[in-house]
């Protein structure tokens, strides 16, 4: 029999507005008053989400401890557990939610997706992290996960050539590469048994971060995509700005620097010697001079990332560019309530302009 | 020779002032014994925390500005344990309950944790830890911080008024609030825990039950408040997981025995407290769900401007 894998289906389509309206209705709260009356059986009406779906009136949002289904045909996925139910003579298993979220179905796999959760590392993820601790042969890196990630001395680019063996001198000088509080961009190389990540920076794309601005957003705000390193051409003479979107919700926005910029004589570095030439400057902790105009635009890009995440819009190159443009326009307009932090309505207007969508009604605006 | 260096008292001496004592009228209960107070519960109110919740009970009707129960909970984690900590295959849950210095009406509380706070913290931790899937988070810590902003009527009851239930109400509220915060943090838990209090009180003199044979039988009151004015004989608080029908915490006060040689007072108390907790669980579910709906509505671009209502339930 051929196996066809269906795309994941969000169960809560078009019912959200209806439910949120009905739950604040007067008659609804009256019904709640009735429900909340203590019945002597001590029973709690917790109808399964799937049953409610059959009735068709509600979204399938579940809270921890709520029975998702008692139908044995489903397999349990993330965010659920199997409980053995004994109701009278019948003994059966049922799938119970462990987090508050929406029920997602892929074929016969049932999982509950929480609204927000901590970052769980996966191999290949690009993450931005901060060094928490220096040990003799490795660093411990905070990557917004339940556990600190490890960065081994053997999985970084040592100065003086990529293929050099690590020596005891390197171990003694471990703080010259990364010390506590340093920010870095790395890739998840492998996972330990307990889910902790092991990172590596063995590429010129990765390494220490400087010349920029750190932004923390919710880990679910940054989705995995094709490229996580973007370059934006900014307005107002800000020049080019690099944006590194860590999958863990840590974002780094910095002035764009090319590797050959540091060379005084301006001679071209051959591509084969690039690694060696770069390695001396790669662990520098000294920021270059950043013009006030660039700083201003870096801060604006940071606000744009926050505004996108706050309105649950996917952060990618196209969207970020569009919102940035809208934000620049917004600041140009001499509004009475000009608010460049994009925290409130200003941020919403920019995102709406970029999307061409009214966030309140969900209707497309005519451009 | 008078002492000029100091300010002396009058040579004749004074009489200490005597204030006319305010007439203390004992409050009379306004709720039916089996009805609960309304609960206001809202999550995600402390931005830096991973999850948070706020719980408030209404002031009793005749005194609109009197103090009520107000509790905030914030949850941080699961986050890595410090490297000095010993290896633990499960998440380590720490709960810390603190009374704000201004939480009691007549006496300011100290900043240093006292024995009462330590005791409540341990009980809260016991009540919560059974609901959280600690095995899913090895080598990490989950920290729950509870701050009691206001506790109704104070905690030092007069001895002649019977058993004091203020602390029990605080603990039950803290359990409910902390569980909402844990769910808000997206931490995996097998079920939510809600707290409930019940008490056996001396039947009021004007009660209808006077003429029956059980005239001295105590009366069961759900969700008693110290401001209700009952003379409480015994009380119990439970932490209850309604979905699994499991009790995670039980604390009783006062003397309990056998009524009329058949009914066990402890059973009565526990059943009452579980009933309260079960009703509170409905509010808890709605509060957790409300936050989900808000998030979903936003992600679909359908945030309604009038959607900021609160979840309030009564019974």
XYZ file of C-alpha atoms in Angstrom:
682
model
C 0.000 0.000 0.000
C 1.486 3.363 -0.908
C 1.973 5.697 1.982
C 1.014 9.301 1.495
C 2.071 11.880 3.992
C -0.423 14.664 4.362
C 0.705 18.173 5.244
C 0.045 19.246 8.834
C -3.376 20.692 9.271
C -4.079 23.416 11.781
C -7.341 22.515 13.369
C -8.339 26.021 14.338
C -9.369 27.553 11.063
C -11.785 30.424 11.070
C -13.229 29.550 14.449
C -10.991 31.771 16.502
C -12.866 34.984 16.211
C -16.161 33.262 16.802
C -14.934 31.586 19.956
C -13.256 34.627 21.403
C -16.407 36.604 20.818
C -18.708 34.040 22.292
C -16.652 33.592 25.432
C -17.199 37.188 26.394
C -20.884 37.160 25.610
C -23.248 37.724 28.433
C -25.158 34.523 27.915
C -21.885 32.674 27.807
C -20.816 34.010 31.182
C -24.218 33.160 32.501
C -23.655 29.617 31.342
C -20.298 29.635 33.076
C -21.933 30.672 36.277
C -24.108 27.664 36.014
C -21.197 25.399 35.234
C -19.100 26.623 38.072
C -21.691 25.533 40.573
C -20.301 22.758 42.631
C -21.878 19.464 41.818
C -21.660 16.805 44.418
C -20.039 14.246 42.113
C -17.016 16.513 41.842
C -17.054 15.997 38.110
C -15.419 18.471 35.801
C -16.800 18.871 32.319
C -13.775 18.438 30.154
C -14.952 17.302 26.797
C -12.291 16.078 24.465
C -11.092 18.485 21.842
C -11.824 16.102 19.020
C -15.349 15.550 20.165
C -15.826 19.251 20.201
C -14.513 19.401 16.692
C -17.150 16.953 15.564
C -19.728 19.280 16.973
C -17.955 21.843 14.898
C -18.456 24.788 17.191
C -15.089 25.254 18.848
C -11.417 25.455 18.135
C -9.292 22.614 19.373
C -7.364 24.435 22.020
C -6.465 22.217 24.919
C -5.101 22.906 28.381
C -2.785 20.585 30.332
C -4.642 17.600 31.721
C -7.401 17.811 29.137
C -8.233 14.608 27.279
C -7.499 15.108 23.593
C -8.989 11.807 22.506
C -9.730 8.335 23.815
C -9.836 6.881 20.329
C -7.107 4.200 20.147
C -6.414 4.880 16.455
C -4.315 7.981 17.199
C -0.622 8.009 18.053
C 0.609 10.468 20.616
C 3.110 13.143 19.569
C 4.811 16.029 21.323
C 2.895 17.787 24.049
C 0.797 14.779 25.002
C 0.998 11.687 27.171
C -0.877 8.422 27.409
C -3.008 7.890 30.473
C -4.704 4.670 31.415
C -8.364 5.297 32.020
C -10.487 2.955 34.054
C -14.129 3.750 33.686
C -16.105 1.028 35.287
C -15.255 -2.242 33.574
C -13.579 -0.624 30.594
C -9.878 -0.071 30.639
C -8.545 2.023 27.816
C -5.840 4.492 27.070
C -6.432 8.079 26.221
C -4.225 10.867 24.971
C -3.962 13.762 27.396
C -2.393 17.145 26.657
C 0.617 18.255 28.703
C 0.853 21.810 27.399
C -1.676 24.472 26.541
C -1.865 24.765 22.792
C -3.537 23.802 19.560
C -4.054 20.238 18.459
C -2.146 19.400 15.284
C -2.713 16.242 13.272
C -0.307 14.663 10.813
C -1.835 11.461 9.455
C -2.497 9.541 12.676
C -0.070 11.475 14.842
C -1.606 13.850 17.343
C 0.498 16.554 18.888
C -0.184 19.720 20.830
C 1.730 22.813 19.800
C 2.239 25.324 22.598
C 1.885 29.027 21.914
C 5.389 29.622 23.107
C 8.044 27.344 24.374
C 11.733 27.356 24.985
C 14.044 26.655 22.123
C 14.863 22.990 21.552
C 18.047 22.668 19.508
C 18.223 20.624 16.336
C 21.299 19.661 14.339
C 22.100 22.286 11.729
C 20.366 25.198 13.450
C 22.073 28.547 13.273
C 22.078 30.025 16.758
C 23.352 33.149 18.419
C 24.663 32.535 21.913
C 26.458 34.083 24.824
C 29.370 32.503 26.667
C 28.329 31.732 30.227
C 31.336 29.859 31.491
C 34.856 29.019 30.394
C 36.173 25.567 31.221
C 39.536 24.030 30.435
C 38.660 22.612 27.033
C 35.248 24.023 26.269
C 32.850 26.893 26.744
C 29.326 26.775 28.039
C 27.017 28.858 25.899
C 23.562 30.188 26.720
C 21.328 29.573 23.705
C 17.925 30.195 25.321
C 17.363 26.462 25.759
C 16.614 24.396 28.846
C 20.286 23.532 29.053
C 23.494 25.319 28.230
C 25.149 24.334 24.969
C 28.775 23.273 24.770
C 31.361 24.678 22.423
C 34.473 22.522 22.371
C 37.869 24.050 21.839
C 38.339 21.549 19.035
C 35.287 22.800 17.171
C 36.339 26.391 16.649
C 38.622 27.898 14.025
C 42.002 28.256 15.683
C 44.087 31.159 14.455
C 46.822 30.301 12.025
C 45.040 28.007 9.652
C 41.886 25.974 9.779
C 43.607 22.610 9.806
C 45.794 23.186 12.820
C 45.703 20.729 15.667
C 44.700 22.076 19.049
C 47.600 22.226 21.475
C 47.975 22.718 25.195
C 48.944 26.330 24.504
C 45.493 26.887 23.073
C 43.986 25.400 26.219
C 45.916 27.852 28.354
C 44.853 30.742 26.144
C 41.243 29.724 25.941
C 40.047 33.141 27.113
C 41.747 34.848 24.195
C 39.255 33.183 21.839
C 36.042 33.583 23.784
C 35.619 34.807 27.327
C 32.577 35.177 29.552
C 29.868 37.389 28.117
C 31.065 37.216 24.527
C 28.444 36.776 21.866
C 28.927 34.338 19.029
C 27.096 32.825 16.132
C 27.409 29.093 15.708
C 25.783 26.020 14.258
C 24.418 23.096 16.255
C 26.764 20.242 15.432
C 25.337 17.427 17.511
C 23.009 16.770 20.376
C 23.794 14.991 23.608
C 21.626 12.287 25.104
C 19.893 14.758 27.400
C 19.075 17.221 24.627
C 21.948 19.643 25.232
C 23.557 20.965 22.076
C 27.161 20.887 20.972
C 28.072 23.845 18.771
C 30.774 24.519 16.219
C 32.106 27.671 14.576
C 34.299 25.980 11.983
C 33.335 28.270 9.163
C 34.016 31.862 8.345
C 30.291 32.520 8.614
C 30.403 31.744 12.322
C 32.416 33.145 15.168
C 32.560 36.078 17.522
C 30.088 38.931 17.101
C 30.950 42.594 17.403
C 29.995 45.989 15.955
C 26.332 45.463 16.651
C 23.241 45.151 18.738
C 21.679 42.118 20.444
C 17.919 41.611 20.299
C 16.082 38.864 22.135
C 12.689 37.761 20.873
C 10.522 34.738 21.530
C 12.114 31.575 20.144
C 8.978 30.781 18.166
C 9.242 34.163 16.456
C 12.153 33.052 14.289
C 11.327 30.148 12.022
C 13.888 27.941 10.331
C 14.414 29.108 6.774
C 16.845 28.953 3.914
C 19.038 31.805 5.018
C 19.430 33.265 8.474
C 22.057 35.855 7.634
C 20.540 38.816 5.845
C 22.031 42.033 4.588
C 19.898 45.156 4.518
C 20.680 48.344 2.688
C 19.554 51.005 5.132
C 18.315 54.501 4.518
C 19.554 57.849 5.867
C 23.185 57.074 5.112
C 23.295 54.096 7.426
C 25.108 51.870 4.988
C 24.650 48.133 4.900
C 23.563 46.243 7.987
C 23.924 42.523 8.672
C 21.108 40.732 10.458
C 21.748 37.295 11.951
C 18.497 35.598 12.909
C 19.300 32.867 15.405
C 16.714 30.092 15.451
C 16.799 30.333 19.250
C 15.261 33.791 19.212
C 18.527 35.656 19.652
C 19.100 38.163 16.873
C 22.276 40.084 16.102
C 22.204 43.262 14.057
C 25.551 44.730 13.115
C 27.299 47.050 10.728
C 28.411 45.109 7.676
C 32.129 44.555 7.621
C 33.934 42.706 4.913
C 37.005 40.707 5.785
C 39.397 42.688 3.653
C 38.357 45.963 5.281
C 40.975 45.607 7.952
C 43.831 45.505 5.499
C 45.580 48.832 5.310
C 47.330 48.257 1.995
C 44.081 47.284 0.354
C 45.513 44.327 -1.488
C 43.177 41.532 -2.413
C 43.261 38.427 -0.252
C 43.339 35.267 -2.283
C 40.468 32.938 -1.623
C 42.793 30.130 -0.575
C 44.478 32.246 2.088
C 41.250 33.818 3.279
C 40.982 31.630 6.370
C 44.496 32.449 7.553
C 44.216 36.152 6.910
C 40.919 36.374 8.685
C 41.899 34.418 11.716
C 43.904 37.125 13.418
C 41.018 39.567 13.492
C 38.348 36.968 14.063
C 38.658 36.871 17.858
C 39.019 40.587 18.340
C 36.677 42.063 20.936
C 37.200 45.658 19.901
C 34.363 47.376 18.102
C 35.081 49.450 15.062
C 33.868 53.003 14.819
C 30.201 53.029 13.926
C 28.761 56.273 12.665
C 25.730 57.644 14.547
C 23.622 57.298 11.397
C 24.434 53.594 11.228
C 23.690 53.132 14.920
C 20.317 54.733 14.433
C 19.470 52.457 11.537
C 20.702 49.372 13.428
C 18.347 50.276 16.261
C 15.515 50.759 13.783
C 16.099 47.335 12.266
C 16.027 45.883 15.776
C 12.670 47.525 16.428
C 11.388 46.148 13.127
C 12.362 42.601 14.144
C 10.574 43.049 17.472
C 7.484 44.462 15.784
C 7.348 41.548 13.329
C 7.631 39.002 16.136
C 5.063 40.827 18.241
C 2.564 40.596 15.425
C 3.480 36.982 14.681
C 4.674 37.631 11.174
C 7.433 35.465 9.784
C 10.778 37.252 9.832
C 12.552 36.878 6.489
C 14.502 39.116 4.144
C 11.486 40.287 2.162
C 9.320 41.084 5.181
C 12.123 42.737 7.107
C 12.948 44.952 4.149
C 9.302 45.896 3.695
C 8.753 46.694 7.375
C 12.007 48.606 7.514
C 10.915 50.726 4.561
C 7.574 51.350 6.204
C 9.309 52.308 9.447
C 11.534 54.787 7.641
C 8.506 56.312 5.946
C 6.705 56.433 9.277
C 9.539 58.375 10.861
C 9.683 60.738 7.889
C 6.047 61.641 8.258
C 5.692 64.379 10.789
C 3.113 62.666 12.915
C 2.173 64.027 16.267
C 2.594 60.591 17.816
C 5.789 59.693 16.001
C 7.062 56.684 17.878
C 10.211 55.166 16.525
C 10.273 52.392 19.115
C 7.520 50.670 17.088
C 6.112 49.314 20.352
C 2.557 50.379 19.914
C 0.421 51.494 17.007
C 3.410 52.631 14.982
C 4.725 49.084 14.838
C 1.319 47.767 13.866
C 0.965 50.332 11.097
C 4.386 49.404 9.703
C 3.657 45.693 9.729
C 0.263 46.316 8.141
C 1.799 48.444 5.466
C 4.394 45.803 4.746
C 1.826 43.018 4.642
C -0.821 45.011 2.845
C -3.145 43.504 5.411
C -5.342 44.881 8.119
C -4.267 43.071 11.271
C -7.560 43.664 13.038
C -9.965 42.496 10.409
C -7.613 40.176 8.540
C -8.695 41.813 5.280
C -6.337 42.777 2.527
C -5.923 46.433 1.912
C -5.879 47.870 -1.528
C -2.391 48.977 -2.296
C 18.554 71.222 90.168
C 17.017 70.145 86.945
C 18.869 68.345 84.295
C 19.230 70.809 81.433
C 20.857 68.450 79.033
C 17.932 66.241 78.516
C 14.302 66.775 77.797
C 12.558 65.711 80.924
C 9.047 64.656 81.417
C 6.664 66.742 83.442
C 7.442 66.494 87.120
C 3.886 65.658 88.100
C 3.690 62.640 85.808
C 0.959 61.985 83.271
C -1.779 59.501 82.803
C -1.552 57.333 79.742
C -4.154 58.113 77.109
C -7.071 55.744 76.976
C -8.859 55.446 73.658
C -12.424 54.418 73.441
C -12.276 51.044 71.768
C -13.970 50.927 68.407
C -17.110 48.916 68.441
C -16.173 45.663 66.777
C -19.135 44.169 65.054
C -18.670 40.643 64.027
C -19.240 40.363 60.280
C -22.010 38.104 59.189
C -21.570 35.756 56.279
C -23.159 37.033 53.104
C -22.563 34.047 50.846
C -24.290 30.737 50.919
C -22.055 28.145 52.551
C -21.658 26.142 49.338
C -20.953 29.058 47.025
C -17.512 30.276 46.048
C -16.128 33.726 45.552
C -15.479 35.015 42.065
C -11.911 34.643 40.877
C -9.973 36.966 38.624
C -7.085 35.098 36.993
C -4.959 36.350 34.139
C -1.704 35.041 32.718
C 1.344 36.592 31.012
C 1.424 39.788 33.000
C 5.119 39.780 33.986
C 7.061 40.280 30.740
C 10.545 39.064 31.757
C 9.276 35.824 33.267
C 8.808 32.712 31.158
C 5.285 32.418 32.457
C 3.286 34.404 34.967
C -0.175 34.794 36.433
C -2.144 37.087 38.709
C -5.012 36.050 40.928
C -7.424 38.263 42.810
C -10.555 37.643 44.827
C -13.259 40.292 45.155
C -13.767 42.316 48.296
C -16.750 41.224 50.348
C -19.866 43.110 49.264
C -20.426 45.428 52.261
C -16.798 46.648 52.315
C -15.784 47.491 48.748
C -12.300 48.685 49.663
C -11.374 46.076 52.225
C -8.367 43.917 51.607
C -8.722 40.761 49.574
C -6.411 38.083 48.322
C -4.015 39.244 45.594
C -1.269 36.915 44.416
C 1.234 37.083 41.588
C 3.221 34.114 40.352
C 6.135 34.108 37.968
C 7.871 31.063 36.570
C 11.412 31.077 35.237
C 12.685 28.076 33.373
C 13.344 25.350 32.573
C 16.806 26.821 32.663
C 20.188 25.194 33.137
C 21.207 24.431 36.678
C 24.416 26.110 37.837
C 27.459 23.962 37.250
C 28.004 23.690 40.997
C 24.740 21.805 41.364
C 24.849 18.032 41.509
C 23.613 16.040 38.530
C 19.877 15.504 38.480
C 18.058 13.485 35.834
C 14.860 15.460 36.520
C 14.062 19.121 36.484
C 14.531 20.640 39.918
C 11.525 22.676 41.000
C 11.963 25.385 43.573
C 9.001 27.344 44.844
C 9.376 30.483 46.873
C 6.442 32.192 48.486
C 6.899 35.680 49.875
C 4.496 38.026 51.570
C 4.933 41.609 50.485
C 5.784 43.884 53.445
C 2.465 45.673 52.957
C 0.376 42.553 52.515
C -1.063 42.363 56.016
C -3.369 45.203 57.037
C -2.135 46.082 60.513
C 1.404 44.803 60.813
C 4.199 45.231 58.285
C 6.010 42.037 57.427
C 9.759 41.699 57.312
C 11.816 41.234 54.193
C 13.611 38.176 55.517
C 11.819 34.909 54.920
C 10.150 33.762 58.088
C 9.002 30.331 59.176
C 5.482 30.770 57.774
C 6.767 31.646 54.324
C 9.206 28.759 54.353
C 6.471 26.363 55.385
C 4.105 27.557 52.655
C 6.906 27.406 50.065
C 7.564 23.751 50.835
C 3.867 22.889 50.684
C 3.487 24.738 47.397
C 6.461 22.935 45.929
C 5.027 19.570 46.968
C 1.676 20.444 45.446
C 3.177 21.522 42.116
C 5.986 19.052 41.556
C 3.630 16.112 41.095
C 1.934 17.801 38.177
C 5.054 18.733 36.222
C 6.762 16.246 33.925
C 10.148 16.779 35.502
C 11.623 13.859 33.580
C 11.282 15.811 30.342
C 13.815 18.415 31.500
C 16.985 16.775 32.784
C 19.645 18.883 34.461
C 17.462 21.969 34.475
C 15.762 24.032 37.092
C 12.283 25.527 37.231
C 11.846 28.393 39.649
C 8.428 29.506 40.815
C 8.154 32.784 42.680
C 4.940 33.731 44.425
C 4.365 37.140 45.911
C 1.344 37.682 48.093
C 0.442 41.332 47.591
C -2.544 41.367 49.867
C -3.980 38.765 52.160
C -7.452 39.244 53.408
C -7.792 40.231 57.006
C -4.323 39.264 58.157
C -2.988 35.966 59.290
C -3.013 36.095 63.071
C -6.449 34.986 64.090
C -7.725 35.366 67.616
C -7.689 32.158 69.505
C -11.270 32.428 70.646
C -12.427 32.750 67.046
C -11.435 29.209 66.287
C -9.172 27.924 63.566
C -7.562 30.539 61.334
C -8.044 29.951 57.598
C -6.217 32.970 56.132
C -3.036 31.021 55.473
C -4.988 28.198 53.880
C -6.698 30.592 51.507
C -3.314 32.040 50.599
C -1.894 28.581 49.939
C -4.869 27.511 47.799
C -4.673 30.731 45.780
C -0.923 30.350 45.395
C -1.312 26.805 44.057
C -3.899 27.872 41.480
C -1.921 30.935 40.447
C 1.373 29.039 40.188
C -0.217 26.312 38.094
C -1.581 28.894 35.677
C 1.895 30.416 35.427
C 3.456 27.000 34.799
C 0.982 26.344 31.990
C 1.645 29.833 30.637
C 5.377 29.085 30.564
C 4.696 26.141 28.256
C 6.190 23.650 30.701
C 4.954 20.116 30.166
C 2.710 18.989 32.985
C 0.439 16.000 33.323
C -2.365 18.108 34.714
C -3.046 21.496 36.256
C -3.323 21.785 40.021
C -5.962 23.912 41.645
C -6.255 24.702 45.320
C -9.419 24.549 47.370
C -10.335 25.202 50.992
C -13.260 23.916 53.018
C -14.080 24.322 56.685
C -16.432 22.931 59.280
C -17.935 25.787 61.237
C -20.165 26.142 64.234
C -23.699 26.494 62.997
C -24.977 30.096 63.379
C -27.506 30.571 66.158
C -30.312 31.716 63.880
C -29.938 28.776 61.553
C -32.961 26.788 60.460
C -31.326 23.592 61.547
C -31.743 24.436 65.193
C -34.876 22.433 65.653
C -33.594 19.274 64.068
C -31.782 16.686 66.057
C -28.412 17.627 64.558
C -28.511 21.006 66.219
C -24.905 20.968 67.248
C -23.622 19.348 64.094
C -21.028 21.547 62.397
C -21.769 23.014 58.986
C -19.553 22.593 55.923
C -18.473 25.858 54.283
C -16.660 25.960 50.955
C -13.984 28.587 50.283
C -14.233 30.197 53.747
C -12.776 33.651 54.186
C -11.512 35.044 57.496
C -13.768 38.008 56.825
C -16.868 35.835 56.818
C -17.089 35.731 60.585
C -17.687 32.039 61.004
C -16.411 30.293 64.068
C -14.315 27.672 62.365
C -13.824 24.330 64.068
C -11.600 22.671 61.505
C -10.420 23.378 57.992
C -8.613 21.654 55.151
C -6.834 22.780 52.000
C -6.079 20.488 49.077
C -4.073 20.727 45.895
C -6.130 18.758 43.409
C -5.539 17.605 39.842
C -9.098 17.362 38.562
C -8.252 15.695 35.268
C -6.500 12.809 36.961
C -8.537 12.953 40.166
C -5.427 13.038 42.289
C -4.764 14.977 45.468
C -1.256 16.420 45.559
C -1.463 18.182 48.898
C -3.596 17.960 52.000
C -3.302 20.179 55.048
C -5.812 20.145 57.862
C -6.181 22.311 60.938
C -8.331 21.979 64.003
C -9.739 18.870 65.568
C -11.535 16.395 63.394
C -13.369 13.337 64.594
C -16.337 11.160 63.831
C -19.759 12.791 63.655
C -22.633 10.905 65.233
C -20.520 7.812 65.145
C -20.857 7.452 61.402
C -19.679 10.419 59.363
C -15.946 11.080 59.301
C -15.304 14.799 59.561
C -12.034 14.433 57.686
C -13.849 12.904 54.718
C -16.365 15.732 54.784
C -13.623 18.329 54.831
C -11.655 16.688 52.051
C -14.686 16.268 49.831
C -15.578 19.902 50.356
C -12.083 21.091 49.574
C -11.945 18.906 46.460
C -15.299 20.308 45.329
C -13.905 23.819 45.708
C -10.734 22.921 43.829
C -12.749 21.340 41.032
C -14.753 24.513 40.561
C -11.613 26.632 40.685
C -10.165 24.409 37.968
C -12.767 25.717 35.521
C -11.483 29.238 36.035
C -7.921 27.989 35.660
C -8.734 26.273 32.366
C -10.455 29.352 31.011
C -7.582 31.645 32.020
C -4.998 29.448 30.307
C -7.198 29.120 27.259
C -7.873 32.843 27.073
C -4.187 33.564 26.618
C -4.027 30.928 23.865
C -6.955 32.481 22.050
C -5.375 35.904 22.281
C -2.134 34.573 20.816
C -3.914 32.675 18.071
C -6.146 35.545 17.157
C -3.075 37.698 16.815
C -1.215 35.179 14.689
C -4.175 35.017 12.367
C -4.284 38.784 12.275
C -7.641 38.843 13.906
C -7.124 40.573 17.195
C -10.394 42.051 18.245
C -10.152 45.386 19.896
C -12.759 44.585 22.475
C -11.183 41.247 23.290
C -9.507 42.331 26.488
C -12.166 41.008 28.805
C -11.260 39.114 31.897
C -12.233 35.674 32.947
C -14.411 35.912 35.978
C -16.525 33.113 37.221
C -18.880 32.830 40.046
C -20.949 30.127 41.477
